[in-house]
Amino acid sequence: MGSWDIRLIGASYKKLESDLAVHLYGKTQDGKSVAVRYTGFEPYFYFVEPESPAVLGEIKEMLKNDDRVRRLEDAELLYKGEVKKCQKVVATFPWLVPDIRKTIMPQAIVLAADIPFHFRFVYDMDLGSCVRVIGEEMPKEAYRTDIVVKAERFEEIKPFHPKLTILSFDVETSLKERKIFCICCVLKKGDKVDGRQFSGEGPGGERKMIEDFSRFIEDSDPDVITGYNIDGFDIPQIIQRAAALRMPEPSWGRYPGSLSQYNNRFWWTEGRIIVDAWWAIKKVLKPKQETLNAVAKLLLGEEKHDVDPKKMDEEWASDSARVMKYCEHDSNLALKVLEKVAILQRSMDLATVSKLPLDDVVSGTTSQLIDSILIRDADRKKVAVPMTMRFSDDAETIEGGYVHEMEQGLFHWVLTLDFRSMYPSMIISKNICFTTLSPNGSIVSPTGARFLDKSVREGLLPLILMRLMSERAATKKAMREASTPDERAYYDGLQEAIKILMNSFYGVLASSFYRFTDPRIGASITAFAREATKDLIKKLEAENLKVIYSDTDSVFFLSPNPNLDESVKLGREIAERFSSGDVVLEFEKIMEPFFSHGMKKRYVGRMVWPRQELIVRGYEMRRTDSFDLQSEVLQKVFEMVLDGDNQGAVAYTRGVVKDLIDGKIDPSRLVISRSVREESQYKQGNTMINVRVFKKLQELGYEVVPGMKVSWIVTDSRASPQKFEPWVEGRPFSAKPDYRYYAQRLAATISRVTDSFGWDEKSLVSGVQQSSLFNNDYESKREARVNSQPKKTDKKLNLDHFM
């Protein structure tokens, strides 16, 4: 009997002869790959017993005569506030469960029948992201790992981050024929990076190249396979060529089996993580340009080698060695950008918090992370787990957090109070949960929904969130006490992951697709939050503190003391005095000065405490479909307005607008970028400029796939459809931009700021100021514009922000 401590990389299951085996794959701290086999775990689900004894008898009889069902067991589960008699259906194999449940669903409510089997195993064994496997080492058989273990049991251990072995690859293909010229890769093992090249020339040709590359994956045993746009291009190319050559499907996993695709995008292979560096970059950075060259230049200060992808056939014929060097360099750039955004490290932190294998975090969904926490607790408390449900798209939208109308103008010494973890705090303080929702509840939300007091039944959600809050506090304490920078960074990542997971609970529960979704819960959470915000505003105003804005969990008010020390003292004192119970206020920041043109969610301010930073919300500073000049001018205008130099801001903008009209601006500052979906998802895709740019780039030989951002410069905005020229980083650009189009668009953007002091879009272009700003017509239009804004659920912190 031995034991192995591993970080879980992935989990799956297989039918081995007559046995059902769960496979776990992991990595030890000293870099060994481990395959774990566990047998004897059975798939199961539940159904609520129908009230009719005759119907129940029919279902039982049908299942007892079904060879796919091993047995039935009596159970009692809390379902919709009542303890119900249920039957546990134990099946022979998990892939049979969907058909078995279909036979029951017309007559009874089916529960927990859509949980993937490997998740069911992880939940029931209460495995964490890192576990101690206790069992016997066994022969490797077909497994492709350093160690194979037949497990008997598992123990909890402290999480750790092993060094993962990463293979990054790229392919170069012919544009004239259906063939692959070469596959090149780099392998990072520990701190060492080695390159390999596989050519389709010579004896064996493409067949041998694909076989050799697959064998290299097996021999080098990477934990992670990556590359740039491998999901949409490189992997499909290899699979298609293997099929055309009548080869067996490539088998890159740690157990024999072909690659599989899901959601029409991502690829999966057993025991290894396939992560597209392009998708990771898109998720983390949302850059304006998504080509490898643009991203590498942005993140690394490096560029691709000088090989023309539009003339790959000629380049290969001229110098194949140079092309392979180019291909290998692309592989290395993909590896570097993946590591730069630290997606694997952040995913390990989330895996630790959600107690899941790394692969399920890298490629999974927010609801799967929540499931891992919630279903375990539900099972232990004998609470029924519904199947995933979807509410209709026309269901009533949940009203969001309270928004206090923004006042227009320049303000000084603006203090901001935040409700700490507002939605989790509301869930805890009001005992909000699907297990406490009851017509007999004594806690009544502003929407009319009722919840049981915790003295009657403590909700699962409040219990889980209190536990997560406690874990985060302990993790932050460990971070403060860390003795090394690496240790501090580890705990910082962990506490941030806990925070994100906590805030994700509301988003999932208020969605239209989650298994525990109930519109009354989401609406009650935001309603209680609105009441808390309004109550805070009343308290502040009762102390003669002027509130100029509030949005969801933040309240902005003016300090009566125009200096830093007194303002900090006031902010801390107010936050402490108005905090109560589970609802805690945090004094977040001071802005001096602060500007808004009077529209909600749009403001700019200079933060002077706790650090110095320009805060911009709601303007086109970060939007990827804005051009760089837009962002640059907006930033400069904000600085001038905050300095009180309104006329300087107008003069500066007028100067840039004139330079645009005169054609004096470099085209690189006018690039517009936007993502492209499948053309079939658009009603009139052939008229949409981003779709047309996408097609043009494909014609030019660039590797672009649906979901990717494309970039262009408008050359004639008056034409129908609009004329453009694609923009590719590093590619010469000779077309003439439509400078007047850009001048008008820039003026429209800046006028959202300058309009508040008399300069609208037309004025910025013409140089003639509008005749009257604060006349009745202007005010009535502004009031209508403000009042027309719907108050919908605000976008909370989510996994994309974390990643």
XYZ file of N, CA and C in Angstrom, residues 202-335:
402
model
N 9.896 14.274 -47.474
C 10.715 13.084 -47.258
C 9.889 11.820 -47.187
N 10.541 10.679 -46.880
C 9.855 9.374 -46.814
C 8.716 9.409 -45.794
N 7.589 8.881 -46.202
C 6.447 8.826 -45.286
C 5.562 10.047 -45.361
N 6.118 11.190 -45.785
C 5.349 12.411 -45.993
C 4.500 12.831 -44.806
N 3.292 13.310 -45.094
C 2.385 13.813 -44.058
C 2.039 12.745 -43.026
N 1.832 11.516 -43.492
C 1.458 10.435 -42.581
C 2.501 10.287 -41.472
N 3.760 10.198 -41.857
C 4.834 10.028 -40.874
C 4.941 11.260 -39.967
N 4.752 12.431 -40.547
C 4.814 13.664 -39.756
C 3.761 13.651 -38.641
N 2.527 13.303 -38.987
C 1.449 13.270 -37.990
C 1.708 12.179 -36.956
N 2.177 11.008 -37.415
C 2.495 9.916 -36.490
C 3.618 10.314 -35.539
N 4.663 10.940 -36.077
C 5.809 11.333 -35.249
C 5.412 12.387 -34.218
N 4.573 13.324 -34.626
C 4.132 14.361 -33.691
C 3.283 13.751 -32.574
N 2.377 12.852 -32.931
C 1.542 12.192 -31.918
C 2.394 11.368 -30.964
N 3.413 10.698 -31.511
C 4.309 9.905 -30.666
C 5.110 10.810 -29.725
N 5.481 11.987 -30.221
C 6.223 12.935 -29.379
C 5.360 13.399 -28.207
N 4.082 13.619 -28.448
C 3.173 13.991 -27.355
C 3.127 12.881 -26.314
N 2.999 11.646 -26.791
C 2.941 10.503 -25.869
C 4.234 10.386 -25.062
N 5.377 10.533 -25.728
C 6.670 10.363 -25.055
C 6.992 11.513 -24.099
N 6.643 12.738 -24.495
C 6.987 13.900 -23.657
C 5.980 14.116 -22.535
N 4.776 13.529 -22.665
C 3.764 13.508 -21.611
C 3.424 14.894 -21.054
N 2.970 15.825 -21.895
C 2.614 17.154 -21.371
C 1.310 17.124 -20.585
N 1.201 18.014 -19.605
C -0.059 18.197 -18.884
C -0.993 19.100 -19.677
N -0.381 20.028 -20.415
C -1.145 21.034 -21.154
C -0.684 21.061 -22.605
N -1.636 21.078 -23.528
C -1.346 21.266 -24.953
C -1.947 22.604 -25.357
N -1.112 23.468 -25.948
C -1.584 24.795 -26.322
C -1.049 25.190 -27.691
N -1.354 26.383 -28.093
C -0.969 26.955 -29.372
C -1.904 28.115 -29.625
N -1.710 28.846 -30.694
C -2.543 30.018 -30.958
C -3.580 29.691 -32.026
N -4.844 29.711 -31.616
C -5.972 29.354 -32.489
C -5.932 27.879 -32.883
N -5.459 27.027 -31.984
C -5.419 25.591 -32.290
C -6.817 24.983 -32.303
N -7.742 25.544 -31.503
C -9.107 25.008 -31.487
C -9.769 25.141 -32.852
N -9.565 26.292 -33.479
C -10.273 26.561 -34.722
C -9.517 26.186 -35.976
N -8.178 26.031 -35.874
C -7.414 25.777 -37.097
C -6.501 24.554 -37.002
N -5.521 24.573 -36.112
C -4.462 23.559 -36.141
C -4.971 22.147 -35.858
N -5.766 21.987 -34.794
C -6.274 20.648 -34.475
C -7.198 20.135 -35.580
N -8.183 20.939 -36.047
C -9.012 20.452 -37.164
C -8.197 20.094 -38.402
N -7.147 20.855 -38.695
C -6.315 20.557 -39.862
C -5.670 19.179 -39.736
N -5.113 18.889 -38.562
C -4.443 17.598 -38.361
C -5.451 16.453 -38.449
N -6.614 16.622 -37.830
C -7.641 15.575 -37.860
C -8.145 15.348 -39.287
N -8.366 16.431 -40.018
C -8.849 16.306 -41.401
C -7.825 15.620 -42.302
N -6.557 15.971 -42.131
C -5.525 15.348 -42.962
C -5.346 13.874 -42.599
N -5.448 13.554 -41.310
C -5.352 12.150 -40.896
C -6.485 11.339 -41.520
N -7.686 11.912 -41.540
C -8.829 11.220 -42.147
C -8.626 11.054 -43.649
N -8.123 12.102 -44.308
C -7.897 12.033 -45.756
C -6.840 10.996 -46.105
N -5.876 10.810 -45.218
C -4.803 9.834 -45.441
C -5.185 8.441 -44.936
N -6.450 8.293 -44.490
C -6.967 7.019 -43.955
C -6.119 6.515 -42.787
N -5.716 7.451 -41.947
C -4.961 7.108 -40.740
C -5.930 6.966 -39.567
N -5.522 6.256 -38.517
C -6.323 6.262 -37.290
C -6.396 7.691 -36.748
N -7.489 8.012 -36.057
C -7.601 9.356 -35.478
C -6.470 9.582 -34.486
N -5.876 10.777 -34.466
C -4.800 11.057 -33.511
C -5.257 10.806 -32.080
N -4.390 10.176 -31.299
C -4.687 9.877 -29.895
C -3.622 10.560 -29.039
N -3.992 11.682 -28.436
C -3.021 12.497 -27.705
C -3.182 12.407 -26.191
N -4.130 11.595 -25.726
C -4.419 11.564 -24.299
C -3.507 10.649 -23.510
N -3.786 10.557 -22.213
C -3.006 9.690 -21.328
C -3.623 8.296 -21.243
N -4.642 8.089 -22.078
C -5.239 6.773 -22.249
C -5.727 6.748 -23.692
N -5.608 5.621 -24.394
C -5.986 5.585 -25.812
C -7.414 6.083 -26.044
N -7.568 6.860 -27.082
C -8.875 7.422 -27.433
C -8.679 8.658 -28.281
N -9.672 8.957 -29.089
C -9.535 10.078 -30.019
C -9.863 11.401 -29.340
N -9.458 12.475 -29.993
C -9.814 13.816 -29.538
C -11.307 14.038 -29.742
N -11.924 14.786 -28.855
C -13.347 15.096 -29.030
C -13.557 16.592 -28.860
N -14.560 17.107 -29.564
C -14.858 18.539 -29.522
C -16.206 18.757 -28.858
N -16.330 19.845 -28.100
C -17.614 20.170 -27.496
C -17.874 21.668 -27.635
N -19.157 22.020 -27.622
C -19.610 23.406 -27.827
C -19.112 23.984 -29.152
N -18.807 23.099 -30.116
C -18.321 23.525 -31.435
C -17.076 24.400 -31.356
N -16.326 24.272 -30.261
C -15.166 25.135 -30.112
C -13.994 24.419 -29.439
N -14.226 23.915 -28.223
C -13.136 23.400 -27.403
C -12.862 21.928 -27.691
N -11.603 21.531 -27.456
C -11.194 20.147 -27.669
C -10.807 19.506 -26.347
N -11.027 18.181 -26.294
C -10.754 17.434 -25.061
C -10.009 16.164 -25.404
N -9.029 15.830 -24.564
C -8.356 14.540 -24.660
C -8.088 14.065 -23.245
N -8.150 12.786 -23.021
C -8.140 12.251 -21.662
C -6.822 12.525 -20.937
N -6.939 13.153 -19.769
C -5.782 13.323 -18.890
C -4.893 14.505 -19.192
N -5.154 15.223 -20.282
C -4.378 16.423 -20.598
C -5.350 17.593 -20.797
N -4.846 18.795 -20.599
C -5.660 19.996 -20.787
C -5.309 20.611 -22.130
N -6.302 20.813 -22.971
C -6.091 21.527 -24.229
C -6.632 22.938 -24.041
N -5.742 23.917 -24.080
C -6.150 25.307 -23.889
C -5.590 26.154 -25.026
N -6.473 26.793 -25.739
C -6.079 27.648 -26.860
C -5.578 28.979 -26.303
N -4.331 29.334 -26.591
C -3.759 30.588 -26.081
C -4.551 31.794 -26.583
N -5.078 31.693 -27.813
C -5.885 32.801 -28.330
C -7.123 33.013 -27.463
N -7.805 31.928 -27.114
C -9.019 32.048 -26.309
C -8.690 32.595 -24.924
N -7.557 32.174 -24.360
C -7.139 32.677 -23.048
C -6.873 34.177 -23.104
N -6.198 34.620 -24.163
C -5.906 36.046 -24.331
C -7.196 36.836 -24.488
N -8.096 36.318 -25.285
C -9.392 36.978 -25.517
C -10.152 37.130 -24.202
N -10.102 36.091 -23.390
C -10.825 36.061 -22.124
C -10.229 37.031 -21.108
N -8.906 37.077 -21.053
C -8.222 37.865 -20.028
C -8.055 39.323 -20.438
N -7.517 39.554 -21.627
C -7.120 40.901 -22.035
C -8.167 41.653 -22.843
N -8.960 40.903 -23.635
C -9.875 41.538 -24.593
C -9.133 42.592 -25.419
N -8.037 42.215 -26.087
C -7.253 43.205 -26.836
C -7.997 43.681 -28.077
N -7.614 44.845 -28.565
C -8.260 45.379 -29.765
C -7.917 44.540 -30.983
N -6.684 44.034 -31.024
C -6.272 43.178 -32.135
C -5.825 41.835 -31.570
N -6.328 40.756 -32.164
C -6.121 39.430 -31.583
C -5.158 38.552 -32.360
N -4.506 39.071 -33.389
C -3.528 38.242 -34.100
C -2.363 37.950 -33.171
N -1.679 36.841 -33.405
C -0.542 36.475 -32.565
C 0.518 37.570 -32.590
N 0.743 38.145 -33.757
C 1.765 39.186 -33.865
C 1.410 40.395 -33.000
N 0.147 40.823 -33.057
C -0.290 41.989 -32.283
C -0.221 41.715 -30.786
N -0.649 40.522 -30.378
C -0.649 40.170 -28.958
C 0.777 40.017 -28.432
N 1.647 39.368 -29.217
C 3.042 39.194 -28.803
C 3.739 40.544 -28.672
N 3.433 41.446 -29.586
C 4.025 42.784 -29.538
C 3.549 43.525 -28.293
N 2.265 43.382 -27.987
C 1.671 44.053 -26.833
C 2.222 43.521 -25.512
N 2.275 42.196 -25.382
C 2.643 41.577 -24.108
C 4.140 41.356 -23.934
N 4.813 41.026 -25.031
C 6.207 40.578 -24.931
C 7.204 41.534 -25.572
N 6.695 42.422 -26.427
C 7.613 43.253 -27.200
C 8.320 42.460 -28.280
N 7.727 41.315 -28.671
C 8.308 40.459 -29.711
C 7.346 40.370 -30.898
N 7.880 39.925 -32.039
C 7.052 39.783 -33.237
C 7.325 38.449 -33.921
N 6.401 38.090 -34.809
C 6.589 36.890 -35.624
C 7.757 37.102 -36.589
N 8.315 35.986 -37.083
C 9.371 36.075 -38.086
C 8.798 36.548 -39.421
N 9.668 37.019 -40.277
C 9.243 37.628 -41.539
C 9.001 36.577 -42.623
N 7.871 35.876 -42.488
C 7.413 34.939 -43.522
C 5.994 35.353 -43.886
N 5.692 35.428 -45.166
C 4.390 35.905 -45.628
C 3.387 34.750 -45.664
N 2.403 34.720 -44.734
C 1.441 33.608 -44.706
C 0.559 33.553 -45.949
N 0.417 34.678 -46.660
C -0.403 34.703 -47.871
C 0.298 34.003 -49.034
N 1.618 33.792 -48.887
C 2.400 33.148 -49.952
C 3.146 31.936 -49.392
N 2.441 31.169 -48.544
C 3.108 30.072 -47.845
C 3.643 29.013 -48.809
N 2.954 28.736 -49.888
C 3.446 27.735 -50.849
C 4.786 28.171 -51.438
N 4.866 29.443 -51.820
C 6.119 29.957 -52.375
C 7.220 29.989 -51.320
N 6.860 30.388 -50.101
C 7.842 30.450 -49.009
C 8.403 29.053 -48.716
N 7.525 28.052 -48.709
C 7.957 26.672 -48.426
C 8.873 26.155 -49.539
N 8.484 26.419 -50.775
C 9.295 25.963 -51.911
C 10.660 26.644 -51.924
N 10.688 27.885 -51.492
C 11.937 28.655 -51.514
C 12.882 28.258 -50.383
N 12.328 28.083 -49.155
C 13.199 27.810 -47.994
C 12.367 27.160 -46.892
N 12.220 25.835 -46.956
C 11.380 25.123 -45.980
C 11.951 25.225 -44.566
N 13.274 25.274 -44.445
C 13.895 25.380 -43.114
C 13.502 26.698 -42.446
N 13.443 27.747 -43.246
C 13.053 29.062 -42.721
C 11.597 29.054 -42.262
N 10.750 28.377 -43.017
C 9.337 28.279 -42.646
C 9.181 27.501 -41.340
N 9.937 26.414 -41.182
C 9.833 25.622 -39.952
C 10.343 26.415 -38.744
N 11.362 27.229 -38.961
C 11.855 28.086 -37.882
C 10.782 29.106 -37.494
N 10.108 29.631 -38.508
C 8.993 30.568 -38.306
C 7.864 29.891 -37.519
N 7.561 28.663 -37.902
C 6.493 27.882 -37.264
C 6.831 27.599 -35.799
N 8.069 27.199 -35.543
C 8.500 26.922 -34.167
C 8.465 28.197 -33.326
N 8.867 29.310 -33.940
C 8.842 30.597 -33.235
C 7.410 30.969 -32.842
N 6.445 30.720 -33.729
C 5.036 30.970 -33.405
C 4.594 30.135 -32.205
N 5.050 28.882 -32.161
C 4.724 28.007 -31.029
C 5.258 28.595 -29.731
N 6.470 29.118 -29.803
C 7.098 29.690 -28.614
C 6.387 30.966 -28.174
N 5.978 31.789 -29.138
C 5.233 33.003 -28.800
C 3.908 32.654 -28.122
N 3.230 31.626 -28.637
C 1.954 31.199 -28.039
C 2.160 30.753 -26.596
N 3.231 30.007 -26.351
C 3.555 29.570 -24.987
C 3.805 30.776 -24.087
